[in-house]
Tab-separated table of N, CA and C in Angstrom:
chain	number	residue	atom	x	y	z
A	1	MET	N	105.499	-41.605	58.166
A	1	MET	CA	107.009	-41.116	59.159
A	1	MET	C	108.676	-42.624	59.849
A	2	THR	N	109.568	-42.243	58.888
A	2	THR	CA	110.242	-43.062	59.033
A	2	THR	C	111.366	-42.413	60.987
A	3	TYR	N	111.136	-42.997	61.413
A	3	TYR	CA	112.005	-43.643	62.867
A	3	TYR	C	113.587	-41.862	62.815
A	4	GLU	N	113.450	-41.656	61.701
A	4	GLU	CA	114.973	-40.963	61.577
A	4	GLU	C	113.673	-39.193	61.334
A	5	GLN	N	113.279	-39.667	60.573
A	5	GLN	CA	112.108	-38.309	59.973
A	5	GLN	C	111.664	-37.671	61.506
A	6	GLU	N	111.061	-38.486	61.881
A	6	GLU	CA	110.402	-38.592	63.443
A	6	GLU	C	111.384	-37.315	64.265
A	7	PHE	N	112.590	-38.349	64.328
A	7	PHE	CA	113.855	-37.692	65.629
A	7	PHE	C	113.334	-35.905	64.689
A	8	MET	N	114.125	-36.365	63.426
A	8	MET	CA	114.917	-34.440	63.344
A	8	MET	C	113.515	-33.711	63.779
A	9	GLN	N	112.462	-33.706	63.386
A	9	GLN	CA	110.924	-33.015	63.491
A	9	GLN	C	111.239	-33.190	64.703
A	10	GLU	N	110.538	-34.145	66.170
A	10	GLU	CA	110.706	-33.636	66.897
A	10	GLU	C	112.105	-33.353	67.689
A	11	PHE	N	113.499	-33.138	67.055
A	11	PHE	CA	114.690	-32.657	68.151
A	11	PHE	C	114.744	-31.187	67.442
A	12	GLU	N	114.588	-30.955	66.571
A	12	GLU	CA	113.954	-29.749	65.875
A	12	GLU	C	113.341	-28.535	66.742
A	13	ALA	N	111.920	-29.005	66.875
A	13	ALA	CA	110.572	-28.776	67.582
A	13	ALA	C	111.332	-28.358	68.777
A	14	TRP	N	111.840	-28.980	69.630
A	14	TRP	CA	112.694	-29.233	70.542
A	14	TRP	C	113.438	-27.824	71.043
A	15	VAL	N	114.639	-27.551	69.682
A	15	VAL	CA	115.714	-27.098	69.932
A	15	VAL	C	115.313	-25.523	69.934
A	16	ALA	N	114.289	-25.067	68.826
A	16	ALA	CA	113.431	-24.299	68.250
A	16	ALA	C	112.276	-23.758	70.196
A	17	THR	N	111.885	-25.216	70.690
A	17	THR	CA	111.013	-24.313	72.311
A	17	THR	C	112.338	-24.036	73.164
A	18	GLN	N	113.594	-24.332	73.290
A	18	GLN	CA	114.487	-24.107	74.261
A	18	GLN	C	115.549	-21.983	73.348
A	19	ILE	N	115.010	-21.692	72.542
A	19	ILE	CA	115.232	-20.760	71.959
A	19	ILE	C	113.978	-19.918	72.568
A	20	MET	N	113.137	-20.222	72.445
A	20	MET	CA	112.380	-19.765	73.230
A	20	MET	C	112.547	-18.983	74.941
A	21	VAL	N	112.435	-20.032	75.193
A	21	VAL	CA	112.373	-20.536	77.043
A	21	VAL	C	113.828	-19.507	77.719
A	22	ASN	N	115.000	-19.685	76.464
A	22	ASN	CA	115.993	-18.431	76.575
A	22	ASN	C	115.799	-17.241	76.292
A	23	GLU	N	115.270	-16.883	75.063
A	23	GLU	CA	115.208	-15.505	75.001
A	23	GLU	C	114.359	-15.071	76.104
A	24	MET	N	112.971	-15.507	76.497
A	24	MET	CA	112.398	-15.336	77.908
A	24	MET	C	112.830	-14.743	79.145
A	25	ALA	N	114.076	-16.500	79.303
A	25	ALA	CA	115.154	-16.174	80.562
A	25	ALA	C	115.959	-14.696	80.200
A	26	MET	N	116.777	-14.511	79.067
A	26	MET	CA	117.329	-13.851	78.934
A	26	MET	C	116.593	-12.309	79.292
A	27	THR	N	115.543	-12.580	78.662
A	27	THR	CA	114.754	-10.756	78.945
A	27	THR	C	114.856	-10.900	80.439
A	28	GLN	N	114.105	-11.247	80.523
A	28	GLN	CA	113.953	-11.193	82.733
A	28	GLN	C	115.640	-11.348	82.916
A	29	SER	N	116.252	-12.023	83.400
A	29	SER	CA	117.819	-11.566	83.931
A	29	SER	C	117.772	-9.780	83.188
A	30	GLN	N	117.989	-9.316	82.088
A	30	GLN	CA	117.886	-8.221	81.832
A	30	GLN	C	117.500	-7.357	82.697
A	31	GLN	N	116.095	-7.915	82.795
A	31	GLN	CA	115.515	-6.786	84.240
A	31	GLN	C	115.700	-6.415	85.020
A	32	VAL	N	116.077	-7.908	85.574
A	32	VAL	CA	116.639	-7.780	86.863
A	32	VAL	C	118.210	-7.167	86.993
A	33	ALA	N	118.432	-7.237	86.392
A	33	ALA	CA	120.337	-6.418	86.095
A	33	ALA	C	119.847	-5.558	85.430
A	34	ASP	N	118.779	-4.764	85.184
A	34	ASP	CA	118.991	-3.227	84.781
A	34	ASP	C	118.039	-2.926	86.392
A	35	GLU	N	117.741	-3.474	86.631
A	35	GLU	CA	116.665	-2.660	88.317
A	35	GLU	C	117.504	-2.670	89.543
A	36	THR	N	118.705	-3.732	88.699
A	36	THR	CA	118.745	-4.574	90.778
A	36	THR	C	121.013	-4.454	90.202
A	37	ASP	N	121.516	-4.188	88.403
A	37	ASP	CA	122.625	-3.597	88.311
A	37	ASP	C	123.114	-5.217	89.542
A	38	ASP	N	122.330	-6.305	89.848
A	38	ASP	CA	123.376	-8.216	90.147
A	38	ASP	C	124.093	-8.388	89.582
A	39	GLU	N	124.822	-8.950	89.506
A	39	GLU	CA	126.094	-9.144	88.589
A	39	GLU	C	125.929	-10.226	87.954
A	40	ARG	N	125.012	-11.152	88.868
A	40	ARG	CA	124.596	-13.083	88.719
A	40	ARG	C	124.073	-12.808	87.678
A	41	ALA	N	122.916	-11.584	87.344
A	41	ALA	CA	122.052	-11.110	86.834
A	41	ALA	C	121.976	-10.963	85.310
A	42	LYS	N	124.036	-9.798	85.194
A	42	LYS	CA	125.021	-9.868	84.365
A	42	LYS	C	125.489	-11.115	83.311
A	43	ASP	N	125.717	-12.485	84.445
A	43	ASP	CA	126.095	-13.610	84.423
A	43	ASP	C	125.274	-14.382	83.299
A	44	ALA	N	123.995	-14.517	84.267
A	44	ALA	CA	122.622	-14.943	83.320
A	44	ALA	C	122.720	-14.836	81.788
A	45	ILE	N	122.926	-13.474	81.296
A	45	ILE	CA	122.320	-12.924	80.073
A	45	ILE	C	123.175	-13.557	78.937
A	46	ILE	N	124.781	-13.298	79.101
A	46	ILE	CA	125.781	-14.069	78.755
A	46	ILE	C	125.562	-15.194	78.485
A	47	ARG	N	125.003	-15.851	80.111
A	47	ARG	CA	124.995	-17.767	79.762
A	47	ARG	C	124.275	-17.993	78.761
A	48	TYR	N	122.982	-16.895	78.279
A	48	TYR	CA	121.520	-17.412	78.002
A	48	TYR	C	121.776	-16.634	76.546
A	49	GLU	N	122.367	-16.321	76.703
A	49	GLU	CA	123.147	-16.277	74.877
A	49	GLU	C	123.801	-16.666	74.502
A	50	SER	N	124.814	-17.117	74.822
A	50	SER	CA	125.900	-18.222	74.472
A	50	SER	C	124.793	-19.335	73.702
A	51	ARG	N	124.114	-19.986	74.432
A	51	ARG	CA	123.681	-20.677	73.956
A	51	ARG	C	122.361	-20.399	73.606
A	52	MET	N	121.016	-19.700	73.344
A	52	MET	CA	120.479	-19.535	72.279
A	52	MET	C	121.507	-18.993	70.505
A	53	ASP	N	122.889	-18.258	70.755
A	53	ASP	CA	123.506	-19.105	69.731
A	53	ASP	C	123.731	-20.135	69.431
A	54	ALA	N	123.975	-21.161	69.971
A	54	ALA	CA	124.062	-22.673	70.109
A	54	ALA	C	123.171	-23.449	69.184
A	55	TYR	N	121.723	-23.189	70.225
A	55	TYR	CA	120.266	-23.922	69.814
A	55	TYR	C	120.138	-22.923	67.794
A	56	LYS	N	120.272	-21.665	67.478
A	56	LYS	CA	120.469	-21.290	66.354
A	56	LYS	C	120.656	-21.572	65.389
A	57	PHE	N	122.430	-21.486	65.572
A	57	PHE	CA	123.375	-22.917	64.813
A	57	PHE	C	122.798	-24.140	64.506
A	58	LEU	N	122.529	-25.086	65.654
A	58	LEU	CA	121.528	-25.882	65.078
A	58	LEU	C	120.507	-26.268	64.062
A	59	LEU	N	119.338	-25.003	64.408
A	59	LEU	CA	118.104	-24.825	63.486
A	59	LEU	C	118.886	-24.499	62.203
A	60	GLY	N	119.498	-23.362	62.207
A	60	GLY	CA	120.566	-23.501	60.595
A	60	GLY	C	121.008	-24.816	59.772
A	61	LYS	N	121.594	-26.112	60.582
A	61	LYS	CA	121.578	-27.173	59.905
A	61	LYS	C	120.671	-27.297	60.186
A	62	PHE	N	119.893	-27.403	60.719
A	62	PHE	CA	118.825	-28.371	60.471
A	62	PHE	C	117.736	-27.974	58.869
A	63	GLU	N	117.476	-26.569	58.600
A	63	GLU	CA	117.776	-25.480	57.398
A	63	GLU	C	118.377	-26.413	56.149
A	64	ASN	N	119.781	-26.250	56.968
A	64	ASN	CA	121.293	-26.441	55.650
A	64	ASN	C	120.184	-28.302	55.422
A	65	TYR	N	119.741	-28.524	55.871
A	65	TYR	CA	119.278	-30.540	55.604
A	65	TYR	C	118.102	-30.020	54.871
A	66	LYS	N	117.164	-29.476	54.999
A	66	LYS	CA	115.900	-29.397	54.621
A	66	LYS	C	115.882	-29.518	53.198
A	67	ALA	N	117.415	-28.595	52.750
A	67	ALA	CA	117.715	-28.062	51.718
A	67	ALA	C	118.635	-28.232	51.097
A	68	GLY	N	119.043	-29.403	51.449
A	68	GLY	CA	119.560	-30.713	50.627
A	68	GLY	C	121.041	-30.304	50.676
A	69	LYS	N	121.781	-29.042	51.143
A	69	LYS	CA	122.860	-28.918	51.770
A	69	LYS	C	124.189	-29.674	52.395
A	70	GLY	N	124.440	-29.870	52.517
A	70	GLY	CA	125.927	-30.816	53.478
A	70	GLY	C	126.015	-30.534	54.982
A	71	PHE	N	126.836	-30.690	55.949
A	71	PHE	CA	126.378	-29.880	56.887
A	71	PHE	C	127.546	-29.462	57.012
A	72	HIS	N	128.569	-28.987	56.288
A	72	HIS	CA	129.691	-27.856	56.707
A	72	HIS	C	129.000	-27.329	55.711
A	73	ASP	N	128.402	-26.510	54.309
A	73	ASP	CA	127.869	-25.785	53.855
A	73	ASP	C	127.774	-24.687	54.478
A	74	LEU	N	127.697	-23.566	54.240
A	74	LEU	CA	128.067	-22.361	55.108
A	74	LEU	C	126.481	-21.588	55.152
A	75	PRO	N	126.352	-20.244	55.465
A	75	PRO	CA	124.771	-19.782	55.179
A	75	PRO	C	125.113	-18.818	54.116
A	76	ASP	N	124.203	-19.193	53.056
A	76	ASP	CA	124.521	-17.431	52.225
A	76	ASP	C	124.904	-16.394	52.711
A	77	GLY	N	126.047	-15.203	52.199
A	77	GLY	CA	126.751	-14.156	52.468
A	77	GLY	C	126.635	-13.995	53.824
A	78	LEU	N	127.417	-15.359	54.724
A	78	LEU	CA	128.254	-15.217	55.907
A	78	LEU	C	129.083	-14.702	55.185
A	79	PHE	N	130.675	-14.454	54.233
A	79	PHE	CA	131.803	-13.542	54.168
A	79	PHE	C	130.994	-12.626	53.142
A	80	ASP	N	130.562	-12.650	52.670
A	80	ASP	CA	130.259	-11.612	51.705
A	80	ASP	C	130.871	-10.490	52.202
A	81	GLN	N	131.159	-10.420	53.365
A	81	GLN	CA	131.296	-8.714	53.770
A	81	GLN	C	132.549	-9.052	54.647
A	82	VAL	N	133.406	-10.202	54.678
A	82	VAL	CA	134.825	-10.470	55.313
A	82	VAL	C	135.776	-9.851	54.369
A	83	GLU	N	136.937	-8.923	54.027
A	83	GLU	CA	137.578	-8.675	52.943
A	83	GLU	C	138.816	-9.161	53.304
A	84	TYR	N	139.317	-9.784	52.298
A	84	TYR	CA	140.479	-10.911	51.763
A	84	TYR	C	141.716	-10.039	51.925
């Protein structure tokens, strides 16, 4: 395996781990927010969700790379429901 392939594989695994960690943290923050109505917990939920969106975007780029698509290729069906 080349250095680049190894890097891509390890980076993709790291991104997947970050999604898992942020999902757990968001769940815990949601639980705290529901139980205590703590504004900090509500803010944390938004931050964790934003991070997960970014990490999921990166995972989509990994999928594009594996499928031989370009960096700017959009996921299939992304604009199917948009009216012009």
